[in-house]
Coordinates of N, CA, C and O in Angstrom, one line a residue:
M1 N 34.7 10.9 -0.6 CA 33.8 9.6 -0.6 C 33.5 10.1 1.2 O 34.5 9.6 1.4
T2 N 32.4 9.8 1.4 CA 32.1 10.4 2.7 C 31.2 8.9 3.3 O 32.0 7.3 2.5
T3 N 31.9 8.2 4.5 CA 31.7 7.5 5.6 C 30.1 6.4 5.1 O 30.3 5.2 4.6
I4 N 29.4 7.4 4.5 CA 28.0 6.6 4.5 C 28.1 6.5 2.7 O 27.2 5.7 2.6
Q5 N 28.4 7.4 1.9 CA 28.4 6.6 1.0 C 29.6 5.3 0.3 O 29.0 4.8 -0.5
L6 N 30.7 5.7 1.3 CA 31.6 4.0 1.2 C 30.4 3.1 1.6 O 30.9 1.7 1.1
A7 N 29.6 3.1 3.0 CA 28.4 2.0 3.1 C 28.4 2.0 2.2 O 27.5 0.9 1.9
G8 N 27.0 3.2 1.3 CA 26.6 2.5 0.2 C 26.9 1.9 -0.6 O 26.5 0.5 -1.7
A9 N 28.3 2.1 -1.3 CA 29.1 1.8 -2.3 C 29.0 -0.2 -2.2 O 29.1 -0.8 -2.8
L10 N 29.6 -0.1 -0.7 CA 30.0 -2.0 -0.7 C 28.2 -2.4 -0.5 O 28.4 -3.4 -0.9
L11 N 27.3 -2.0 0.0 CA 26.0 -2.5 -0.4 C 25.7 -3.0 -2.0 O 25.2 -3.9 -1.5
V12 N 25.9 -1.8 -2.7 CA 25.4 -2.1 -4.1 C 26.5 -3.3 -4.4 O 25.6 -4.1 -5.1
L13 N 27.5 -3.2 -4.3 CA 28.7 -4.2 -5.0 C 28.1 -5.2 -4.1 O 28.2 -6.1 -5.1
G14 N 28.4 -5.7 -3.0 CA 27.6 -6.8 -2.1 C 26.3 -7.0 -2.8 O 26.4 -8.9 -3.5
C15 N 25.5 -6.3 -3.4 CA 24.5 -7.2 -3.5 C 24.6 -7.5 -5.1 O 24.2 -8.8 -5.3
L16 N 25.2 -6.7 -5.8 CA 25.0 -7.2 -7.3 C 26.2 -8.6 -7.1 O 26.1 -9.3 -8.2
I17 N 27.2 -8.9 -6.6 CA 27.8 -10.0 -6.4 C 27.5 -10.9 -6.4 O 27.1 -11.9 -6.8
V18 N 26.4 -10.9 -5.1 CA 25.2 -11.8 -4.7 C 24.5 -12.2 -5.6 O 24.0 -13.6 -6.0
W19 N 23.9 -11.7 -6.6 CA 23.3 -11.6 -7.4 C 23.6 -12.2 -8.6 O 23.4 -12.4 -9.5
G20 N 25.0 -11.5 -8.9 CA 26.0 -12.5 -10.3 C 26.6 -13.5 -9.8 O 25.9 -14.8 -10.9
A21 N 25.9 -14.1 -8.7 CA 26.7 -15.1 -8.1 C 25.0 -16.3 -8.2 O 25.0 -17.4 -8.9
A22 N 23.9 -15.8 -8.1 CA 22.5 -16.3 -8.8 C 22.3 -16.7 -9.3 O 21.8 -17.4 -10.1
L23 N 22.5 -15.9 -10.9 CA 22.5 -15.8 -12.0 C 24.0 -16.6 -13.4 O 23.2 -17.1 -14.4
M24 N 24.6 -17.5 -12.1 CA 25.1 -18.0 -13.0 C 24.6 -19.5 -13.6 O 23.5 -19.7 -12.8
P25 N 25.3 -20.4 -14.2 CA 24.5 -21.5 -14.6 C 24.6 -22.4 -14.3 O 23.1 -23.2 -14.6
T26 N 24.6 -22.3 -12.8 CA 24.3 -23.9 -11.8 C 22.9 -23.3 -11.1 O 22.3 -23.7 -10.1
W27 N 22.7 -22.0 -11.2 CA 20.7 -21.9 -10.7 C 20.1 -23.0 -11.0 O 19.6 -22.9 -9.9
R28 N 19.8 -23.7 -11.6 CA 18.8 -24.6 -11.6 C 19.1 -25.7 -10.9 O 18.4 -26.5 -10.6
V29 N 20.1 -25.5 -10.1 CA 20.6 -26.8 -9.1 C 19.6 -26.6 -8.0 O 18.8 -27.6 -7.5
Y30 N 19.0 -25.3 -8.0 CA 18.0 -25.0 -6.8 C 16.3 -25.0 -7.2 O 15.8 -25.1 -6.2
A31 N 16.4 -25.3 -8.4 CA 14.8 -25.2 -9.0 C 14.7 -26.3 -8.9 O 13.3 -26.9 -9.6
T32 N 15.0 -27.5 -8.8 CA 14.6 -28.9 -8.7 C 15.0 -29.7 -7.6 O 15.9 -29.1 -6.7
S33 N 14.0 -30.6 -7.2 CA 14.5 -31.1 -6.0 C 15.0 -32.4 -6.2 O 15.3 -33.5 -4.9
D34 N 15.2 -33.1 -7.4 CA 15.5 -34.4 -8.0 C 17.1 -34.3 -7.3 O 17.9 -33.7 -8.3
P35 N 17.9 -35.6 -6.8 CA 19.0 -35.1 -6.3 C 19.9 -36.0 -7.6 O 20.8 -35.6 -7.2
D36 N 19.5 -36.8 -8.2 CA 20.4 -36.8 -9.5 C 20.5 -36.0 -10.4 O 21.4 -35.6 -10.8
L37 N 19.3 -35.3 -11.0 CA 19.8 -33.9 -11.4 C 20.3 -33.0 -11.2 O 21.4 -32.2 -11.7
R38 N 20.4 -32.6 -9.8 CA 21.0 -31.0 -9.1 C 22.8 -32.2 -9.1 O 23.5 -31.3 -9.4
E39 N 22.6 -33.2 -8.5 CA 24.3 -33.8 -9.2 C 24.8 -33.5 -9.9 O 25.8 -32.9 -10.7
K40 N 23.8 -33.8 -11.1 CA 24.5 -33.9 -12.8 C 24.5 -32.5 -13.0 O 25.8 -32.2 -13.3
L41 N 23.7 -31.7 -12.6 CA 23.9 -30.0 -13.1 C 25.0 -29.5 -12.1 O 25.9 -28.6 -13.1
I42 N 25.0 -29.8 -10.7 CA 26.8 -29.5 -10.0 C 28.0 -29.9 -11.1 O 29.0 -29.1 -11.2
N43 N 28.0 -31.6 -11.1 CA 28.9 -32.0 -12.1 C 29.5 -31.6 -13.4 O 30.6 -31.2 -14.2
E44 N 28.3 -31.4 -14.0 CA 28.5 -30.4 -15.3 C 28.7 -29.3 -15.6 O 29.9 -29.0 -16.6
R45 N 28.8 -28.5 -14.1 CA 29.1 -26.8 -14.6 C 29.7 -26.5 -13.1 O 29.8 -26.1 -12.1
D46 N 31.1 -27.7 -12.3 CA 31.7 -27.9 -11.6 C 32.2 -26.5 -11.5 O 32.3 -25.8 -10.2
N47 N 32.9 -25.5 -12.1 CA 33.7 -24.5 -12.1 C 32.7 -23.5 -11.9 O 33.4 -22.3 -11.1
F48 N 31.5 -23.2 -13.1 CA 30.7 -22.3 -12.1 C 30.0 -22.6 -10.8 O 30.0 -21.4 -9.9
W49 N 30.2 -23.4 -10.5 CA 29.4 -24.2 -8.5 C 30.1 -23.3 -8.2 O 29.9 -22.8 -7.0
I50 N 31.2 -23.7 -8.2 CA 32.9 -23.1 -6.9 C 32.8 -21.4 -7.4 O 32.5 -21.0 -6.2
I51 N 32.7 -21.1 -8.5 CA 32.9 -19.7 -8.8 C 31.9 -18.7 -8.3 O 31.8 -17.9 -7.1
S52 N 30.2 -19.0 -7.9 CA 29.3 -18.9 -7.9 C 28.8 -19.0 -6.2 O 28.7 -17.6 -5.5
H53 N 29.4 -20.0 -5.5 CA 29.5 -19.9 -3.9 C 30.8 -19.1 -3.3 O 30.7 -18.4 -2.7
L54 N 32.4 -19.0 -4.2 CA 32.9 -17.8 -3.7 C 32.6 -16.2 -4.0 O 32.6 -15.7 -2.8
L55 N 31.6 -16.4 -5.1 CA 31.0 -14.8 -5.0 C 30.3 -15.0 -4.1 O 29.4 -13.6 -3.4
Y56 N 29.0 -16.0 -3.7 CA 28.2 -15.9 -2.7 C 28.9 -15.4 -0.7 O 28.2 -14.5 -0.4
I57 N 30.1 -15.6 -1.1 CA 30.6 -15.4 0.2 C 30.9 -14.2 0.3 O 31.1 -13.2 1.0
I58 N 32.1 -13.8 -0.9 CA 32.6 -12.3 -0.8 C 31.2 -11.2 -0.7 O 31.5 -10.2 -0.2
G59 N 29.7 -11.1 -1.9 CA 29.2 -10.6 -2.2 C 28.2 -10.3 0.0 O 28.2 -9.3 0.1
A60 N 28.5 -11.8 0.4 CA 27.6 -11.1 1.8 C 28.6 -10.6 2.9 O 28.1 -9.6 3.9
V61 N 30.2 -11.2 2.4 CA 30.9 -10.2 3.6 C 30.7 -8.9 3.5 O 30.5 -8.3 3.4
L62 N 30.6 -8.1 1.9 CA 30.7 -6.8 1.6 C 29.6 -6.3 2.1 O 29.3 -5.4 3.0
T63 N 28.5 -7.0 1.9 CA 27.2 -6.4 2.3 C 27.1 -6.0 4.0 O 27.0 -4.8 4.3
T64 N 27.6 -7.0 4.9 CA 27.8 -6.9 6.0 C 28.7 -6.2 6.5 O 28.5 -5.2 7.6
T65 N 30.1 -5.9 5.5 CA 31.0 -4.8 6.3 C 30.6 -3.3 6.1 O 30.4 -2.7 6.3
G66 N 29.0 -3.4 4.9 CA 28.7 -1.4 4.1 C 27.7 -1.5 5.7 O 27.9 -0.6 6.0
M67 N 27.1 -2.7 6.4 CA 26.2 -2.4 7.2 C 27.1 -2.1 8.1 O 26.7 -1.1 9.2
G68 N 28.0 -2.9 8.6 CA 29.3 -2.2 9.7 C 29.6 -0.8 9.8 O 30.1 -0.3 10.3
I69 N 29.8 -0.1 8.6 CA 29.9 0.6 8.0 C 29.2 2.1 8.4 O 29.0 2.8 9.3
F70 N 28.0 1.4 8.2 CA 26.4 2.3 8.1 C 26.4 2.9 10.1 O 26.0 3.9 10.1
T71 N 26.8 1.0 10.6 CA 26.2 1.4 11.7 C 27.4 2.5 12.7 O 27.0 3.0 13.4
S72 N 28.8 2.1 12.0 CA 29.5 3.5 12.7 C 29.3 4.6 12.4 O 29.6 5.6 13.4
T73 N 28.3 5.2 11.7 CA 27.7 6.5 11.2 C 26.5 6.7 11.9 O 26.1 7.9 12.2
V74 N 25.7 5.9 12.8 CA 24.4 6.4 13.4 C 25.1 7.0 14.6 O 25.7 6.2 15.7
E75 N 24.1 7.9 15.4 CA 24.7 8.7 16.7 C 23.4 8.8 17.6 O 24.1 8.4 18.6
A76 N 22.5 8.8 17.0 CA 21.5 9.0 17.7 C 21.7 7.4 19.5 O 21.8 6.1 18.8
P77 N 21.6 7.9 20.4 CA 21.7 6.8 21.5 C 21.1 5.6 21.4 O 21.7 4.1 21.0
D78 N 19.7 5.7 20.9 CA 19.1 4.3 21.2 C 18.5 3.8 19.6 O 18.6 2.6 19.7
A79 N 18.7 4.5 18.6 CA 19.5 3.9 17.3 C 20.8 3.3 17.1 O 21.0 1.8 16.7
R80 N 21.8 3.8 18.1 CA 23.2 2.9 18.2 C 23.0 1.6 18.8 O 23.9 1.2 17.9
L81 N 22.4 1.8 19.5 CA 22.4 0.3 20.3 C 21.0 -0.5 19.4 O 21.8 -2.3 19.3
L82 N 20.6 -0.2 19.0 CA 19.9 -0.9 17.6 C 20.2 -1.2 16.7 O 21.0 -2.9 16.6
A83 N 21.2 -0.5 16.3 CA 22.3 -0.6 14.7 C 23.3 -1.3 15.2 O 23.7 -2.6 14.7
I84 N 23.6 -1.5 16.6 CA 24.9 -2.6 17.1 C 23.9 -4.2 17.3 O 24.7 -5.3 16.7
A85 N 22.8 -4.0 17.6 CA 22.8 -5.6 17.5 C 22.1 -5.9 16.6 O 22.5 -6.9 15.9
G86 N 21.4 -5.2 15.2 CA 20.8 -5.9 14.5 C 22.7 -6.2 13.5 O 22.7 -7.3 12.6
L87 N 23.8 -5.1 13.9 CA 24.9 -5.9 12.9 C 25.3 -7.0 13.6 O 26.1 -7.9 12.6
A88 N 25.9 -6.9 15.0 CA 25.8 -8.6 15.4 C 24.8 -9.8 14.6 O 25.4 -10.8 14.5
A89 N 23.4 -9.3 14.7 CA 22.7 -10.1 14.2 C 23.1 -10.7 12.3 O 23.5 -12.0 12.0
L90 N 23.8 -9.8 11.8 CA 24.1 -9.5 10.5 C 25.4 -10.6 10.8 O 25.7 -11.3 9.6
V91 N 26.4 -10.5 11.4 CA 27.8 -11.0 11.5 C 27.8 -12.0 11.7 O 27.9 -12.8 11.1
L92 N 26.8 -12.5 12.5 CA 26.4 -14.0 13.0 C 25.4 -14.8 11.5 O 25.8 -15.9 11.4
G93 N 24.9 -13.8 11.3 CA 23.5 -14.9 10.0 C 25.3 -14.8 8.3 O 25.0 -15.7 8.0
T94 N 25.8 -13.8 8.7 CA 27.0 -14.1 7.5 C 27.5 -15.4 7.8 O 28.3 -15.9 7.1
L95 N 28.7 -15.3 9.0 CA 29.0 -16.6 9.5 C 28.5 -17.8 9.2 O 29.1 -18.8 9.0
V96 N 27.0 -17.5 9.4 CA 26.3 -19.4 9.5 C 26.6 -19.5 7.7 O 26.7 -20.6 7.1
W97 N 26.4 -18.1 7.1 CA 25.9 -18.8 5.8 C 27.3 -18.9 4.8 O 27.5 -19.8 4.2
V98 N 28.8 -18.2 5.1 CA 30.1 -19.0 5.6 C 30.1 -20.4 5.6 O 30.5 -21.0 4.6
H99 N 29.6 -21.2 6.5 CA 29.7 -22.3 7.2 C 28.7 -23.4 6.1 O 29.7 -24.4 5.3
I100 N 27.6 -23.0 5.8 CA 27.1 -23.2 4.7 C 27.6 -23.4 3.2 O 27.7 -24.9 3.0
V101 N 28.3 -22.3 3.1 CA 28.8 -22.6 1.7 C 30.1 -23.5 1.4 O 30.1 -24.1 0.7
L102 N 31.0 -23.2 2.5 CA 31.9 -24.1 2.9 C 31.6 -25.5 3.0 O 32.2 -26.3 2.3
T103 N 31.3 -25.9 4.2 CA 30.5 -27.7 4.5 C 30.2 -27.8 4.0 O 30.6 -29.2 3.2
F104 N 28.5 -27.3 3.4 CA 28.1 -28.1 2.4 C 27.7 -27.7 1.0 O 27.5 -29.0 0.3
R105 N 28.5 -27.0 0.1 CA 28.5 -26.6 -1.2 C 29.6 -26.4 -1.8 O 30.0 -27.1 -3.0
L106 N 31.0 -26.5 -0.9 CA 32.6 -26.7 -1.6 C 33.1 -27.3 -1.5 O 33.8 -28.2 -2.2
L107 N 33.2 -28.3 -0.1 CA 33.3 -29.2 0.5 C 33.3 -30.3 0.6 O 34.1 -31.4 0.8
M108 N 31.8 -30.5 0.3 CA 31.5 -31.4 0.3 C 31.3 -32.2 -0.8 O 30.9 -31.4 -2.4
L109 N 31.5 -33.7 -1.3 CA 30.8 -34.2 -2.4 C 29.3 -34.0 -3.3 O 28.5 -33.6 -2.1
S110 N 29.6 -33.7 -4.5 CA 28.4 -33.2 -4.8 C 27.1 -34.4 -4.4 O 26.1 -34.2 -4.2
E111 N 27.4 -35.6 -4.4 CA 26.9 -36.8 -4.4 C 26.2 -37.0 -2.7 O 25.0 -37.4 -2.9
E112 N 27.0 -36.4 -2.1 CA 26.7 -36.4 -0.6 C 25.8 -34.9 -0.8 O 24.7 -35.4 0.3
Y113 N 26.1 -33.9 -1.2 CA 25.6 -32.4 -1.0 C 24.3 -32.6 -1.3 O 23.1 -32.4 -0.5
V114 N 23.6 -33.3 -2.1 CA 22.4 -33.5 -3.0 C 21.7 -34.2 -2.3 O 19.9 -34.2 -2.3
R115 N 22.2 -35.4 -1.1 CA 21.2 -36.1 -0.5 C 21.5 -35.5 1.1 O 20.7 -36.9 1.6
T116 N 22.1 -35.2 1.8 CA 22.2 -34.7 2.7 C 21.1 -33.9 3.8 O 20.6 -33.0 3.1
T117 N 21.0 -34.0 4.5 CA 20.1 -33.5 5.5 C 21.1 -33.0 6.4 O 20.1 -32.3 7.8
A118 N 22.3 -33.2 6.6 CA 22.9 -32.6 8.1 C 22.7 -31.3 7.8 O 22.9 -30.3 6.6
G119 N 23.0 -30.5 8.9 CA 23.2 -29.0 8.5 C 21.8 -28.0 8.2 O 21.8 -27.1 8.4
G120 N 20.6 -28.8 8.7 CA 19.3 -28.7 8.5 C 19.1 -26.9 9.2 O 18.0 -26.4 9.0
W121 N 19.3 -27.0 10.1 CA 19.5 -25.7 11.4 C 20.2 -24.6 11.0 O 19.8 -23.5 11.2
T122 N 20.9 -25.0 9.4 CA 21.7 -23.7 9.4 C 21.4 -22.6 8.2 O 21.2 -21.4 8.3
F123 N 20.4 -23.0 7.0 CA 20.2 -22.2 6.6 C 18.8 -21.0 7.4 O 18.7 -20.1 7.2
P124 N 17.9 -22.1 7.9 CA 17.0 -21.2 8.8 C 17.6 -20.4 10.0 O 16.9 -19.3 10.1
T125 N 18.7 -20.4 10.1 CA 19.5 -19.6 11.1 C 20.1 -18.7 10.2 O 19.6 -17.4 11.1
Y126 N 20.4 -18.7 9.3 CA 20.7 -17.4 8.2 C 19.9 -17.0 8.2 O 20.4 -15.6 8.4
A127 N 18.7 -17.7 7.8 CA 17.5 -15.9 7.3 C 17.4 -15.7 8.8 O 17.2 -14.6 8.2
V128 N 16.5 -16.4 9.0 CA 16.1 -15.6 11.0 C 17.5 -14.4 11.1 O 17.0 -13.5 11.7
L129 N 18.7 -14.6 11.2 CA 19.5 -13.6 11.7 C 19.4 -12.5 10.7 O 19.5 -11.6 10.8
T130 N 19.5 -12.5 9.0 CA 20.3 -11.5 8.6 C 19.2 -11.6 8.4 O 18.9 -10.2 8.4
L131 N 17.9 -11.6 8.1 CA 16.8 -10.8 7.6 C 16.3 -9.8 9.2 O 15.9 -9.2 9.1
G132 N 16.8 -10.3 10.1 CA 15.9 -10.3 11.9 C 17.1 -8.4 11.6 O 16.6 -7.7 12.0
G133 N 18.5 -9.1 11.5 CA 19.3 -7.7 11.7 C 19.0 -6.3 10.6 O 18.7 -5.8 10.9
L134 N 18.2 -7.1 9.7 CA 18.0 -6.0 8.4 C 16.6 -5.4 9.2 O 16.8 -4.2 8.8
I135 N 15.7 -6.1 9.6 CA 14.3 -5.5 9.9 C 14.6 -4.7 10.8 O 14.2 -3.5 11.1
V136 N 16.0 -4.8 12.1 CA 16.1 -3.8 13.2 C 17.0 -3.1 12.5 O 16.8 -1.8 13.1
H137 N 17.9 -2.5 11.8 CA 18.0 -1.8 11.0 C 17.2 -0.9 9.9 O 17.6 0.5 9.6
G138 N 16.2 -1.3 9.5 CA 15.5 -0.7 9.2 C 14.5 -0.2 10.8 O 14.3 1.4 10.0
I139 N 14.9 -0.3 11.6 CA 14.2 0.7 12.0 C 15.2 1.8 13.0 O 14.6 2.9 13.3
V140 N 16.5 1.6 12.9 CA 17.5 2.3 12.9 C 17.1 3.4 12.1 O 17.3 4.6 12.5
L141 N 16.8 3.1 10.6 CA 17.1 4.7 9.4 C 15.7 5.2 10.2 O 15.7 6.3 9.9
L142 N 14.6 4.8 10.4 CA 13.7 5.6 11.1 C 13.8 6.4 12.4 O 13.7 7.4 12.0
L143 N 14.6 6.1 12.6 CA 15.1 6.5 14.2 C 16.1 7.4 14.0 O 16.7 8.4 15.2
S144 N 17.3 7.3 12.6 CA 18.2 8.3 12.4 C 18.2 9.2 11.6 O 19.0 9.7 11.0
G145 N 16.8 10.0 10.9 CA 16.7 11.0 9.7 C 16.8 10.8 8.5 O 16.9 11.7 8.0
F146 N 16.8 9.5 8.7 CA 17.4 8.9 7.1 C 15.6 8.8 6.2 O 14.7 9.3 7.1
P147 N 15.2 9.2 5.3 CA 14.2 9.0 4.6 C 13.0 8.0 5.2 O 13.2 6.6 5.0
I148 N 12.0 8.5 5.4 CA 10.8 7.4 6.2 C 10.6 6.4 5.4 O 10.3 5.4 6.1
W149 N 10.1 6.5 4.3 CA 10.0 5.7 3.2 C 11.1 4.3 3.5 O 10.9 3.0 3.5
L150 N 12.3 4.9 3.3 CA 13.8 3.3 3.3 C 13.3 2.8 4.8 O 13.6 1.5 4.6
G151 N 13.4 3.2 5.4 CA 12.8 2.3 6.7 C 11.8 1.5 6.9 O 12.2 0.4 6.9
V152 N 10.5 2.3 6.3 CA 9.6 1.3 6.0 C 10.0 0.1 4.5 O 9.2 -1.1 5.3
V153 N 10.4 0.7 3.9 CA 10.3 -0.6 3.0 C 11.7 -1.5 3.6 O 11.5 -2.8 3.3
T154 N 12.3 -1.1 4.2 CA 13.5 -2.1 4.6 C 13.1 -3.2 5.6 O 12.9 -4.5 5.5
I155 N 12.0 -2.2 6.2 CA 11.0 -2.9 7.5 C 10.7 -4.4 7.0 O 10.1 -5.6 6.8
G156 N 9.1 -3.4 6.3 CA 8.5 -4.7 5.1 C 8.7 -5.2 4.1 O 8.5 -6.2 4.1
L157 N 9.9 -5.1 3.7 CA 10.4 -6.0 2.1 C 11.2 -7.2 3.4 O 11.1 -8.5 2.9
N158 N 12.4 -7.0 4.2 CA 12.7 -8.1 4.6 C 11.6 -9.1 6.1 O 11.9 -10.0 6.1
S159 N 10.6 -8.2 6.3 CA 9.5 -9.3 6.4 C 8.3 -9.8 6.4 O 8.7 -11.1 6.1
I160 N 8.4 -9.9 5.3 CA 7.7 -9.8 4.2 C 8.9 -11.6 3.4 O 7.9 -12.5 3.5
I161 N 9.4 -11.0 3.2 CA 10.7 -12.3 2.8 C 11.2 -13.6 4.0 O 10.6 -14.6 3.8
L162 N 10.8 -12.5 5.6 CA 10.9 -13.9 6.7 C 9.5 -14.6 6.6 O 9.3 -16.0 6.7
I163 N 8.5 -14.2 6.0 CA 7.4 -14.8 6.8 C 7.1 -15.5 5.8 O 6.6 -16.7 6.0
A164 N 7.3 -15.0 4.2 CA 7.7 -16.2 3.4 C 8.6 -17.6 3.2 O 7.9 -18.7 2.8
F165 N 9.4 -17.1 4.2 CA 10.1 -18.4 4.6 C 9.6 -19.4 5.6 O 9.7 -20.4 5.2
Y166 N 9.4 -19.1 6.5 CA 8.3 -19.7 7.5 C 7.5 -20.5 6.7 O 6.8 -21.7 6.8
I167 N 6.6 -19.4 5.5 CA 5.9 -20.5 4.9 C 6.0 -21.3 4.2 O 5.5 -22.6 4.3
Q168 N 7.5 -21.2 3.1 CA 7.5 -22.0 2.4 C 8.7 -23.2 2.3 O 9.1 -23.7 1.7
K169 N 9.2 -22.5 3.9 CA 10.2 -23.4 4.2 C 11.6 -23.7 3.8 O 12.2 -24.0 3.8
D170 N 11.3 -22.1 2.6 CA 12.6 -21.9 2.1 C 12.9 -20.6 1.5 O 11.6 -19.9 1.1
S171 N 13.8 -20.1 0.6 CA 14.0 -18.8 0.5 C 15.0 -18.3 -0.6 O 16.1 -19.4 -0.3
A172 N 15.0 -18.1 -1.7 CA 16.7 -17.8 -2.3 C 17.3 -16.5 -1.5 O 16.8 -15.4 -1.2
P173 N 18.5 -16.6 -1.0 CA 19.5 -15.9 -0.1 C 19.8 -15.0 -1.2 O 19.5 -13.3 -0.5
P174 N 19.2 -14.3 -2.5 CA 19.8 -13.3 -2.8 C 18.4 -12.1 -2.3 O 18.9 -10.9 -2.8
L175 N 17.4 -12.4 -2.7 CA 16.4 -12.1 -2.1 C 16.8 -11.0 -0.8 O 16.2 -9.7 -0.5
F176 N 17.4 -11.5 0.6 CA 17.3 -10.8 1.2 C 18.4 -9.6 1.2 O 18.8 -9.1 2.7
Y177 N 19.4 -9.3 -0.3 CA 19.8 -8.5 -0.1 C 19.0 -7.5 -0.8 O 20.2 -6.3 -1.7
I178 N 17.9 -7.3 -1.5 CA 17.3 -6.1 -2.1 C 17.6 -4.9 -1.4 O 17.5 -3.9 -1.5
A179 N 16.6 -5.2 0.0 CA 16.8 -4.0 0.6 C 18.1 -2.9 0.6 O 18.3 -2.0 0.9
T180 N 19.3 -4.4 0.7 CA 20.7 -3.6 1.2 C 21.0 -3.0 -0.3 O 21.5 -1.4 0.2
L181 N 20.2 -3.4 -1.1 CA 20.3 -2.7 -2.6 C 20.0 -1.5 -2.7 O 20.8 0.1 -2.4
I182 N 18.8 -1.2 -2.0 CA 17.5 0.0 -2.2 C 18.7 0.9 -1.5 O 19.2 2.3 -1.1
M183 N 18.7 0.7 0.3 CA 20.0 1.5 1.3 C 21.0 1.8 0.3 O 21.3 3.2 0.8
G184 N 22.1 1.1 0.1 CA 23.1 1.4 -0.9 C 22.7 2.4 -1.6 O 23.8 3.8 -1.5
I185 N 22.0 2.7 -3.1 CA 21.5 3.6 -3.3 C 21.7 5.1 -2.6 O 21.6 5.8 -3.0
V186 N 20.3 5.0 -1.8 CA 20.1 6.2 -1.3 C 21.4 6.7 -0.2 O 21.5 7.6 -0.6
F187 N 21.8 5.5 0.0 CA 23.3 6.1 0.9 C 24.0 7.1 0.0 O 25.3 7.9 0.2
L188 N 24.7 6.4 -1.5 CA 24.8 7.3 -2.5 C 24.9 8.5 -2.8 O 25.5 8.9 -3.5
T189 N 23.5 8.6 -2.9 CA 23.4 9.8 -3.3 C 22.8 11.1 -2.0 O 23.2 10.8 -1.1

């Protein structure tokens, strides 16, 4: 397996794990704004709540690791600097995501979690860092000899998700990993 294929495998695996987490029975917690119903949904399936959030962390870390390995393969000087900047954003975004999951979703009591406004800065920060890092990596793809369509799709898809996030003030984190799935598949071929 080549280095770029290893990066691809980690990107695909990370995305699939995040999507697996999102499809756990507790997904309904995010589909309602009623705090009492959210608390009930968490408490009824607390094991799934814990498993899904551990999977969210694992998936994010694997994806960021895959992007790090990809960054290590970038040789063009201009693209390499951008790749390092994009990776720095992704690492920071992943650290914020781990903070969100541990602090608010796993260590906070469910009755407190569904009503808290603490950490209101964290999810927007995670979204901007992660999507921004992926947009920068789309530019890296364009500068590094990868198929033009891959760079355009990576930039376009993540830009649309970022714009939608600003309009709706929310987004589903699994959406952030669609472009990395596509990248991973291309890297594997």
